[in-house]
Coordinates of C-alpha atoms in Angstrom, one line a residue:
Chain A
X9 CA 109.6 110.5 117.3
X10 CA 111.3 107.5 119.1
X11 CA 114.8 106.5 118.2
X12 CA 113.5 103.3 116.7
X13 CA 111.1 105.2 114.5
X14 CA 113.8 107.6 113.4
X15 CA 115.9 104.6 112.5
X16 CA 113.4 103.0 110.1
X17 CA 112.6 106.3 108.4
X18 CA 116.2 107.1 107.8
X19 CA 116.7 103.7 106.2
X20 CA 113.7 104.3 104.0
X21 CA 115.1 107.7 102.9
X22 CA 118.5 106.2 102.4
X23 CA 117.2 103.5 100.0
X24 CA 114.9 106.0 98.2
X25 CA 117.9 108.4 97.6
X26 CA 120.1 105.6 96.4
X27 CA 117.5 104.6 93.8
X28 CA 116.7 108.1 92.8
X29 CA 120.3 109.1 92.3
X30 CA 120.9 105.9 90.3
X31 CA 123.5 104.7 92.8
X32 CA 125.3 107.9 93.6
X33 CA 124.5 107.9 97.4
X34 CA 125.4 105.3 99.9
X35 CA 122.8 102.5 100.2
X36 CA 121.5 101.0 103.5
X37 CA 124.0 98.8 105.3
X38 CA 124.1 95.0 104.4
X39 CA 122.5 95.4 101.0
X40 CA 123.8 93.4 98.1
X41 CA 124.8 95.4 95.0
X42 CA 123.1 93.0 92.6
X43 CA 119.8 93.5 94.4
X44 CA 120.2 97.2 94.7
X45 CA 120.7 97.3 90.9
X46 CA 117.4 95.5 90.5
X47 CA 115.7 98.4 92.3
X48 CA 117.7 101.1 90.5
X49 CA 116.9 99.7 87.1
X50 CA 113.3 98.9 87.7
X51 CA 112.5 102.4 89.1
X52 CA 114.4 104.3 86.4
X53 CA 113.2 102.2 83.5
X54 CA 109.6 102.6 84.8
X55 CA 109.8 106.4 84.6
X56 CA 111.9 106.4 81.5
X57 CA 109.2 104.1 79.9
X58 CA 106.6 106.9 80.4
X59 CA 109.0 109.4 78.7
X60 CA 109.7 106.9 75.9
X61 CA 106.1 106.4 75.3
X62 CA 105.1 110.1 75.5
X63 CA 108.0 111.6 73.6
X64 CA 109.0 109.2 70.8
X65 CA 110.0 112.0 68.4
X66 CA 112.2 113.8 71.0
X67 CA 113.8 110.5 71.8
X68 CA 114.6 109.6 68.2
X69 CA 115.8 113.1 67.3
X70 CA 118.2 113.3 70.4
X71 CA 119.5 109.8 70.2
X72 CA 119.7 107.3 73.0
X73 CA 122.6 108.6 74.8
X74 CA 121.4 112.3 75.1
X75 CA 117.8 111.1 75.8
X76 CA 119.0 108.9 78.6
X77 CA 121.0 111.8 80.1
X78 CA 117.9 114.0 80.1
X79 CA 115.7 111.2 81.5
X80 CA 118.2 110.6 84.3
X81 CA 118.3 114.3 85.2
X82 CA 114.5 114.3 85.3
X83 CA 114.3 111.1 87.4
X84 CA 116.9 112.4 89.8
X85 CA 116.3 116.1 90.1
X86 CA 112.7 116.8 89.5
X87 CA 110.6 117.1 92.7
X88 CA 108.1 114.5 91.7
X89 CA 104.8 114.9 93.5
X90 CA 101.9 113.8 91.3
X91 CA 100.4 110.4 92.1
X92 CA 99.1 110.1 88.5
X93 CA 101.3 108.3 86.0
X94 CA 99.8 110.1 83.0
X95 CA 101.0 113.4 84.6
X96 CA 104.6 112.4 84.5
X97 CA 104.7 113.7 81.0
X98 CA 103.5 117.1 82.1
X99 CA 106.1 117.0 84.9
X100 CA 108.7 116.4 82.2
X101 CA 107.6 119.5 80.3
X102 CA 107.8 121.5 83.5
X103 CA 111.3 120.1 84.1
X104 CA 112.5 121.1 80.6
X105 CA 111.1 124.6 81.0
X106 CA 112.2 125.3 84.6
X107 CA 114.8 122.8 86.0
X108 CA 116.8 121.4 83.2
X109 CA 120.2 122.8 82.4
X110 CA 120.2 122.7 78.6
X111 CA 123.4 121.5 77.0
X112 CA 124.8 123.3 74.0
X113 CA 124.1 120.2 71.8
X114 CA 120.4 120.3 72.6
X115 CA 118.4 121.5 69.6
X116 CA 116.7 124.9 70.1
X117 CA 113.2 123.4 69.4
X118 CA 113.5 120.7 72.1
X119 CA 111.0 122.2 74.6
X120 CA 108.5 123.0 71.8
X121 CA 108.7 119.6 70.3
X122 CA 108.2 118.0 73.7
X123 CA 105.1 120.3 74.3
X124 CA 103.7 119.3 70.9
X125 CA 104.1 115.6 71.7
X126 CA 102.6 116.0 75.2
X127 CA 99.6 117.7 73.7
X128 CA 98.6 114.7 71.7
X129 CA 98.5 112.6 74.9
X130 CA 96.8 115.3 77.0
X131 CA 94.1 116.0 74.5
X132 CA 93.4 112.3 74.0
X133 CA 92.5 111.8 77.6
X134 CA 91.3 115.3 78.4
X135 CA 88.1 114.9 80.6
X136 CA 86.2 117.7 78.9
X137 CA 83.2 116.5 77.0
X138 CA 80.8 117.9 74.5
X139 CA 78.5 120.4 76.2
X140 CA 74.8 119.4 76.4
X141 CA 72.3 120.8 73.8
X142 CA 74.7 121.6 71.0
X143 CA 73.0 122.3 67.7
X144 CA 75.3 120.4 65.4
X145 CA 73.9 122.0 62.2
X146 CA 73.5 125.4 63.8
X147 CA 74.8 128.4 61.9
X148 CA 78.1 129.4 63.5
X149 CA 77.8 133.0 62.2
X150 CA 74.4 133.8 63.6
X151 CA 74.6 131.5 66.6
X152 CA 77.0 131.1 69.5
X153 CA 79.8 128.8 68.2
X154 CA 81.0 125.9 70.4
X155 CA 84.5 124.3 70.1
X156 CA 85.2 120.6 70.0
X157 CA 86.2 118.9 73.3
X158 CA 89.7 119.9 74.5
X159 CA 90.2 122.3 71.6
X160 CA 93.2 124.7 72.1
X161 CA 95.5 126.7 69.9
X162 CA 99.3 127.2 70.4
X163 CA 101.9 129.4 68.8
X164 CA 105.3 127.8 68.4
X165 CA 108.5 129.4 67.2
X166 CA 109.4 126.3 65.1
X167 CA 107.3 124.2 62.8
X168 CA 107.3 121.4 65.5
X169 CA 104.9 119.2 63.5
X170 CA 107.4 118.8 60.7
X171 CA 110.4 117.8 62.8
X172 CA 111.5 114.2 61.9
X173 CA 114.7 112.4 61.1
X174 CA 114.5 113.7 57.5
X175 CA 114.0 117.2 58.8
X176 CA 116.2 117.5 61.9
X177 CA 117.1 121.2 61.6
X178 CA 114.1 123.3 60.7
X179 CA 114.5 127.0 60.4
X180 CA 112.6 129.0 63.0
X181 CA 109.1 130.0 61.7
X182 CA 106.1 131.1 63.7
X183 CA 103.7 128.1 63.6
X184 CA 100.1 128.3 64.8
X185 CA 98.5 124.9 65.5
X186 CA 95.0 124.1 66.6
X187 CA 94.5 120.8 68.4
X188 CA 91.1 119.2 69.2
X189 CA 89.3 115.8 69.6
X190 CA 87.1 115.1 66.6
X191 CA 83.8 113.3 66.5
X192 CA 85.5 109.9 66.4
X193 CA 87.5 110.8 69.6
X194 CA 90.7 111.1 67.6
X195 CA 93.2 113.9 68.2
X196 CA 93.6 116.2 65.3
X197 CA 96.0 119.0 64.6
X198 CA 95.5 121.8 62.0
X199 CA 98.0 124.4 61.1
X200 CA 96.6 127.9 60.9
X201 CA 97.9 131.4 61.5
X202 CA 98.3 133.7 64.6
X203 CA 95.3 135.8 63.6
X204 CA 93.0 132.9 63.6
X205 CA 94.4 131.7 66.9
X206 CA 93.1 134.9 68.4
X207 CA 89.7 134.2 66.9
X208 CA 89.8 130.7 68.4
X209 CA 90.6 132.2 71.8
X210 CA 87.6 134.5 71.6
X211 CA 85.4 131.6 70.6
X212 CA 86.7 129.4 73.5
X213 CA 86.2 132.1 76.1
X214 CA 82.9 133.8 75.2
X215 CA 81.2 134.8 78.5
X216 CA 78.9 137.3 76.8
X217 CA 77.7 134.6 74.4
X218 CA 78.4 136.6 71.2
X219 CA 77.5 135.2 67.8
X220 CA 80.2 134.2 65.3
X221 CA 79.7 137.4 63.4
X222 CA 80.0 139.5 66.6
X223 CA 83.2 137.6 67.5
X224 CA 84.8 138.3 64.1
X225 CA 83.9 142.0 64.5
X226 CA 85.3 142.1 68.0
X227 CA 88.5 140.6 66.8
X228 CA 88.9 143.0 63.9
X229 CA 88.3 146.0 66.2
X230 CA 90.7 144.7 68.8
X231 CA 93.3 144.3 66.1
X232 CA 92.8 147.9 65.0
X233 CA 91.5 146.7 61.6
X234 CA 88.5 148.0 59.8
X235 CA 85.6 145.7 59.8
X236 CA 85.4 145.9 56.0
X237 CA 83.2 143.5 54.1
X238 CA 86.3 141.6 52.9
X239 CA 87.8 141.3 56.4
X240 CA 84.4 140.2 57.8
X241 CA 84.0 137.6 55.0
X242 CA 87.5 136.3 55.7
X243 CA 86.7 135.7 59.4
X244 CA 83.3 134.1 58.6
X245 CA 84.9 131.8 56.2
X246 CA 87.3 130.6 58.8
X247 CA 84.5 129.9 61.3
X248 CA 82.6 128.0 58.6
X249 CA 85.7 126.0 57.6
X250 CA 86.2 125.1 61.3
X251 CA 82.7 123.9 61.5
X252 CA 83.3 121.6 58.5
X253 CA 86.5 120.3 60.0
X254 CA 85.0 119.6 63.4
X255 CA 87.0 122.2 65.3
X256 CA 83.6 123.8 65.9
X257 CA 80.9 121.4 67.0
X258 CA 78.0 123.7 66.1
X259 CA 76.1 126.3 68.1
X260 CA 74.5 126.7 71.5
Chain B
X2 CA 103.1 102.0 121.6
X3 CA 99.3 101.8 121.8
X4 CA 97.3 102.7 118.8
X5 CA 93.6 103.6 119.1
X6 CA 91.4 101.9 116.6
X7 CA 89.6 104.0 114.0
X8 CA 86.5 105.4 115.7
X9 CA 84.7 106.5 112.5
X10 CA 81.8 104.1 111.9
X11 CA 83.1 101.9 109.0
X12 CA 80.8 101.5 106.2
X13 CA 81.8 97.9 105.4
X14 CA 82.6 97.2 101.8
X15 CA 79.2 96.6 100.2
X16 CA 78.2 92.9 100.5
X17 CA 81.1 90.9 99.0
X18 CA 79.5 89.6 95.8
X19 CA 82.9 89.4 94.2
X20 CA 83.6 85.7 93.4
X21 CA 85.7 83.4 91.3
X22 CA 88.5 84.4 89.0
X23 CA 89.4 87.9 88.0
X24 CA 91.7 89.7 85.7
X25 CA 93.7 92.9 86.1
X26 CA 92.7 95.4 83.4
X27 CA 95.5 97.0 81.5
X28 CA 95.3 99.5 78.6
X29 CA 97.0 96.9 76.3
X30 CA 94.2 94.4 77.0
X31 CA 91.3 96.9 76.4
X32 CA 90.9 96.5 72.6
X33 CA 90.6 92.7 72.8
X34 CA 88.3 92.8 75.9
X35 CA 86.0 95.3 74.2
X36 CA 85.6 92.9 71.4
X37 CA 84.8 90.0 73.7
X38 CA 81.8 91.0 75.7
X39 CA 81.2 87.4 76.8
X40 CA 84.8 86.8 78.1
X41 CA 84.3 84.6 81.3
X42 CA 85.9 87.1 83.7
X43 CA 84.2 87.2 87.2
X44 CA 85.7 90.6 88.2
X45 CA 88.4 93.0 87.2
X46 CA 90.9 95.3 88.9
X47 CA 92.6 98.6 87.9
X48 CA 95.1 101.0 89.3
X49 CA 93.0 104.1 90.0
X50 CA 96.0 106.3 89.3
X51 CA 95.9 105.2 85.7
X52 CA 92.2 105.9 85.1
X53 CA 91.3 109.0 87.3
X54 CA 90.8 112.2 85.4
X55 CA 90.8 110.2 82.1
X56 CA 88.2 111.3 79.5
X57 CA 87.8 110.8 75.8
X58 CA 87.9 107.4 74.2
X59 CA 89.7 105.7 77.0
X60 CA 87.4 107.2 79.7
X61 CA 84.4 106.0 77.8
X62 CA 85.8 102.5 77.3
X63 CA 86.6 102.3 80.9
X64 CA 83.1 103.2 81.8
X65 CA 81.9 100.4 79.5
X66 CA 84.1 97.9 81.3
X67 CA 82.9 99.0 84.8
X68 CA 79.3 98.6 83.7
X69 CA 80.0 95.1 82.5
X70 CA 82.1 93.7 85.3
X71 CA 82.5 94.0 89.1
X72 CA 85.5 96.1 89.7
X73 CA 88.2 96.5 92.4
X74 CA 90.8 99.2 92.6
X75 CA 94.4 98.3 93.4
X76 CA 96.4 101.4 94.1
X77 CA 100.0 102.2 93.4
X78 CA 100.7 105.7 94.6
X79 CA 99.4 105.8 98.2
X80 CA 102.8 105.2 99.7
X81 CA 101.1 104.0 102.9
X82 CA 104.4 103.1 104.5
X83 CA 106.2 106.2 103.3
X84 CA 108.1 108.9 105.2
X85 CA 106.3 111.8 103.4
X86 CA 102.9 113.0 104.8
X87 CA 99.8 111.2 103.3
X88 CA 98.4 113.0 100.2
X89 CA 95.0 113.4 101.7
X90 CA 93.5 115.3 98.7
X91 CA 94.6 112.3 96.6
X92 CA 92.9 109.9 99.0
X93 CA 89.7 111.9 98.9
X94 CA 89.8 111.9 95.1
X95 CA 90.3 108.1 95.0
X96 CA 87.2 107.9 97.3
X97 CA 85.2 109.9 94.8
X98 CA 86.4 107.7 92.0
X99 CA 85.5 104.5 93.9
X100 CA 82.0 105.8 94.3
X101 CA 81.6 107.1 90.8
X102 CA 82.4 103.7 89.3
X103 CA 80.8 101.6 92.0
X104 CA 84.1 100.0 92.8
X105 CA 83.7 97.1 95.3
X106 CA 86.9 97.5 97.3
X107 CA 90.2 99.4 97.4
X108 CA 93.5 97.7 98.0
X109 CA 97.1 99.1 98.3
X110 CA 100.6 97.8 98.8
X111 CA 102.2 97.4 102.1
X112 CA 105.1 99.4 100.9
X113 CA 106.3 103.0 100.2
X114 CA 107.0 104.6 96.9
X115 CA 109.1 107.6 97.6
X116 CA 111.2 109.7 100.0
X117 CA 110.4 113.4 99.8
X118 CA 109.6 112.8 96.1
X119 CA 107.6 110.2 94.3
X120 CA 109.5 107.4 92.7
X121 CA 106.5 105.6 91.2
X122 CA 107.4 102.0 92.3
X123 CA 107.4 99.9 95.5
X124 CA 110.1 99.8 98.1
X125 CA 110.3 97.5 101.1
X126 CA 109.3 98.9 104.5
X127 CA 111.8 97.8 107.2
X128 CA 110.2 95.1 109.3
X129 CA 110.3 96.7 112.7
X130 CA 107.6 97.4 115.3
X131 CA 108.1 101.2 114.9
X132 CA 107.5 100.9 111.2
X133 CA 104.4 98.7 111.8
X134 CA 103.0 101.4 114.1
X135 CA 103.7 104.1 111.5
X136 CA 102.0 102.1 108.7
X137 CA 99.1 101.2 110.9
X138 CA 98.4 104.8 111.9
X139 CA 98.4 105.8 108.3
X140 CA 96.2 102.9 107.2
X141 CA 93.7 104.0 109.8
X142 CA 93.8 107.6 108.6
X143 CA 93.1 106.4 105.1
X144 CA 90.2 104.3 106.4
X145 CA 88.8 107.3 108.3
X146 CA 88.9 109.5 105.1
X147 CA 87.4 106.8 102.9
X148 CA 84.9 105.5 105.4
X149 CA 85.8 101.9 104.3
X150 CA 88.3 99.4 105.2
X151 CA 91.6 99.3 103.2
X152 CA 92.9 96.0 101.9
X153 CA 96.7 95.8 102.0
X154 CA 98.8 93.6 99.9
X155 CA 102.1 91.8 100.8
X156 CA 104.7 93.0 98.2
X157 CA 107.6 91.3 96.5
X158 CA 111.0 92.6 97.6
X159 CA 114.6 92.2 96.5
X160 CA 116.1 93.5 99.8
X161 CA 114.9 93.5 103.4
X162 CA 116.7 96.5 105.0
X163 CA 116.6 96.9 108.7
X164 CA 114.6 93.7 109.3
X165 CA 113.9 93.0 113.0
X166 CA 111.2 90.4 112.5
X167 CA 110.0 88.0 109.8
X168 CA 107.7 89.3 107.0
X169 CA 104.7 87.2 108.1
X170 CA 105.1 88.6 111.6
X171 CA 105.3 92.1 110.2
X172 CA 102.2 91.7 108.0
X173 CA 100.2 90.2 110.9
X174 CA 101.2 93.0 113.2
X175 CA 100.1 95.7 110.7
X176 CA 96.8 93.9 110.0
X177 CA 96.1 93.6 113.7
X178 CA 97.1 97.2 114.7
X179 CA 95.3 98.8 111.8
X180 CA 92.3 96.4 111.8
X181 CA 92.4 96.3 108.0
X182 CA 92.0 93.5 105.5
X183 CA 94.5 91.5 103.4
X184 CA 95.1 91.0 99.7
X185 CA 97.3 87.9 99.7
X186 CA 99.7 87.9 96.7
X187 CA 100.7 84.3 96.2
X188 CA 103.4 85.1 93.7
X189 CA 104.9 87.8 96.0
X190 CA 105.2 85.2 98.8
X191 CA 106.9 82.8 96.4
X192 CA 109.3 85.5 95.0
X193 CA 110.2 86.5 98.5
X194 CA 110.7 83.0 99.8
X195 CA 113.2 82.4 97.0
X196 CA 114.8 85.9 97.3
X197 CA 115.2 85.8 101.1
X198 CA 116.3 82.4 102.5
X199 CA 116.7 84.2 105.9
X200 CA 119.4 81.8 107.0
X201 CA 117.6 78.8 105.5
X202 CA 118.6 76.8 102.5
X203 CA 118.5 78.5 99.1
X204 CA 117.0 75.5 97.1
X205 CA 113.5 75.6 95.6
X206 CA 112.2 72.9 97.9
X207 CA 113.2 74.9 101.0
X208 CA 111.7 78.0 99.4
X209 CA 108.4 76.2 98.9
X210 CA 108.4 75.2 102.5
X211 CA 109.0 78.8 103.6
X212 CA 106.2 80.0 101.3
X213 CA 103.8 77.4 102.8
X214 CA 104.5 78.4 106.3
X215 CA 104.2 82.1 105.4
X216 CA 100.7 81.3 104.0
X217 CA 99.7 79.2 107.0
X218 CA 100.7 82.2 109.3
X219 CA 98.3 84.6 107.6
X220 CA 95.0 85.4 109.3
X221 CA 92.5 83.7 107.1
X222 CA 89.5 85.8 108.2
X223 CA 91.2 88.9 107.0
X224 CA 91.9 87.7 103.4
X225 CA 89.6 89.6 101.1
X226 CA 91.0 88.4 97.8
X227 CA 94.2 87.0 96.3
X228 CA 96.6 87.7 93.4
X229 CA 98.6 85.4 91.3
X230 CA 101.0 86.3 88.5
X231 CA 104.1 85.3 86.7
X232 CA 107.6 86.4 87.5
X233 CA 111.0 86.6 85.9
X234 CA 114.0 84.6 87.0
X235 CA 116.9 87.0 87.1
X236 CA 119.1 84.3 88.8
X237 CA 118.4 81.1 90.8
X238 CA 118.2 83.1 94.0
X239 CA 116.7 86.3 92.6
X240 CA 113.2 86.5 91.1
X241 CA 111.8 89.7 89.9
X242 CA 108.0 90.2 90.1
X243 CA 107.4 91.5 86.6
X244 CA 103.8 90.2 85.8
X245 CA 105.0 89.6 82.3
X246 CA 104.8 85.8 82.0
X247 CA 102.5 82.9 82.6
X248 CA 102.0 81.7 86.2
X249 CA 104.6 79.1 87.3
X250 CA 103.8 75.6 88.6
X251 CA 105.1 76.3 92.1
X252 CA 102.8 79.3 92.3
X253 CA 99.8 77.2 91.3
X254 CA 100.7 74.7 94.0
X255 CA 100.8 77.5 96.6
X256 CA 97.4 78.8 95.5
X257 CA 96.1 75.2 96.1
X258 CA 97.7 75.2 99.5
X259 CA 96.2 78.7 100.4
X260 CA 92.7 77.5 99.5
X261 CA 93.3 74.4 101.7
X262 CA 94.4 76.5 104.6
X263 CA 92.0 79.4 104.4
X264 CA 89.1 78.3 102.1
X265 CA 88.3 79.5 98.6
X266 CA 88.9 83.2 98.1
X267 CA 88.3 85.3 94.9
X268 CA 91.6 85.3 93.1
X269 CA 92.8 87.6 90.4
X270 CA 95.4 87.1 87.6
X271 CA 97.8 90.0 87.1
X272 CA 99.3 90.4 83.6
X273 CA 100.9 93.8 83.0
X274 CA 102.8 93.4 79.7
X275 CA 103.9 90.9 77.1
X276 CA 100.2 90.0 76.6
X277 CA 99.4 86.7 75.1
X278 CA 96.1 86.2 73.1
X279 CA 93.1 86.7 75.5
X280 CA 92.3 83.0 75.1
X281 CA 95.6 82.1 77.0
X282 CA 94.7 84.4 79.9
X283 CA 91.2 82.8 79.9
X284 CA 92.9 79.4 80.3
X285 CA 94.7 80.7 83.4
X286 CA 91.5 82.0 84.8
X287 CA 90.0 78.6 84.2
X288 CA 92.8 77.1 86.0
X289 CA 92.0 79.4 89.0
X290 CA 88.4 78.1 88.8
X291 CA 89.4 74.5 88.7
X292 CA 91.7 75.0 91.7
X293 CA 88.9 76.7 93.5
X294 CA 86.4 73.9 92.6
X295 CA 88.8 71.2 93.8
X296 CA 89.5 73.0 97.0
X297 CA 85.7 73.4 97.6
X298 CA 85.1 69.7 96.9
X299 CA 87.9 68.6 99.3
X300 CA 86.5 71.0 101.9
X301 CA 83.0 69.6 101.5
X302 CA 84.2 66.0 101.7
X303 CA 86.1 66.9 104.8
X304 CA 83.0 68.5 106.3
X305 CA 80.8 65.5 105.4
X306 CA 83.2 63.1 106.9
X307 CA 83.4 65.2 110.0
X308 CA 79.6 65.5 110.0
X309 CA 79.1 61.7 109.8
X310 CA 81.6 61.1 112.6
X311 CA 79.8 63.6 114.8
X312 CA 76.5 62.0 113.8
X313 CA 77.7 58.6 114.8
X314 CA 78.9 59.9 118.2
X315 CA 75.8 61.6 119.2
X316 CA 72.2 61.0 118.2
X317 CA 70.9 64.0 116.3
X318 CA 67.3 65.0 115.8
X319 CA 65.8 64.9 112.3
X320 CA 65.4 68.6 112.2
X321 CA 69.0 69.4 113.1
X322 CA 70.3 67.1 110.4
X323 CA 68.1 68.8 107.8
X324 CA 69.6 72.1 108.8
X325 CA 73.1 70.8 108.5
X326 CA 72.5 69.5 104.9
X327 CA 71.0 72.8 104.0
X328 CA 74.1 74.5 105.4
X329 CA 76.4 72.4 103.3
X330 CA 74.4 73.0 100.2
X331 CA 74.7 76.8 100.7
X332 CA 78.4 76.5 101.3
X333 CA 78.9 74.5 98.2
X334 CA 76.9 77.1 96.3
X335 CA 78.9 79.9 97.7
X336 CA 82.2 78.3 96.9
X337 CA 81.2 77.1 93.4
X338 CA 78.7 79.8 92.5
X339 CA 80.5 81.0 89.4
X340 CA 82.0 77.7 88.2

């Protein structure tokens, strides 16, 4: 690289660093502070705007000052690579889980709440679609059940879906949530229990194309439970209920 | 430094049927646009980064729009002037997206948007020859990967670090070295002419004069389309390119000047937030069309006068004259086709 080339690259990195650190590093020579501030503010507010839009509950629960502190740390410290603006929210989750130094004042449910809020956005735009040839009125017990687009289950340690200004300090409680996109392309959440999450996992990954009944049986066996009539009926009832709710589209 | 031209045969952008007045598509505009299937919009533009890998309701609505209108893509994340290596997987994915939605052309900013990490906004490239070589090499690489010409856009800037030549000189140099096309952003020229007096007077009159000579210095044959937008006046000598307001009078004047210099070119209105009712945006699109129509009429008059003079000077055969008239009609149709 020629010296001239090195010169302009260094200038570029110097300006980028100055913006990224929100003014903590030396800017390129002969640059007016007022104009540097335009860049610093535009860039930071742009990224913070994505966080504000993606995590409104986190923001309101933490308060502006703490939210701004976390957003600044994310903007400055996270090794941003994705060219996609919608993926900035996923990068923020990754930051909370791996790079962020939590402060004592941060609520213990922060990462889980952020995940729950991200999920709503992610499921809304998830590219997965209804598979071809689904029998919408198929029997989900005797046929091979199919889940709604982007359907997933998650187990949280806190009741994340209840966190609100009126409920700022929930007690820890295992909370199983199923999220999916319904027939009107709206994102839906349903609270369930860990056992049924395991059933959903079996339905979602069903390489042997087992029927609903076989899946319930498999789950009971794997859990070391006896496939009694009552237990089987319980599992079947869940599948049928999911079909009514739209968590299951039908059968293939 | 000598740069070799791209050797890959360039599948030229499909015949340029994009005409008239366009509108940038933003998510905030979607609901109203979906309800207005007859909205008089000649073409639309999106940032591919906001619509790639998007399914569900938004993905379906986007598909509906691309089936209704001619579309262009105006990228944000390429960082074509950046210090980090080009994200070639991303470029290939953009290419697939362009094909998937039958996008007519792909433009990007003559800018960079990160150091080692992405910063998601546009920073000014130092106007130096070394930087021009660097950008041109990368543009050619993008063109090789995509198999089509890239259209680059002049950007608004609040600083000009490391400047060794004027902005029009830099833009020209890059266009020439990379053999690419130009998206001329009229608002950005205005913003920069106010923000960077470059030793000249800071008043608006002088800024307009600077903007006009910038426009005149652009290579007309490379201008593929244009942008206009509104900006925010942070201070008398500092305008910020926000795309959040109506287009200012000075910018309309410059648009007129550009058509007079370079002929009528498809022109797109950018409005990114603070959305007014759709009808107000349609008024601005109509103003673009009126400006285009006036420019086409002026041009036609000029050609007729010139033609008459030539006719007086030298006797022309009946056949030739007929051809000329036909040519003029075609030109008028081209320029006013969508009016």
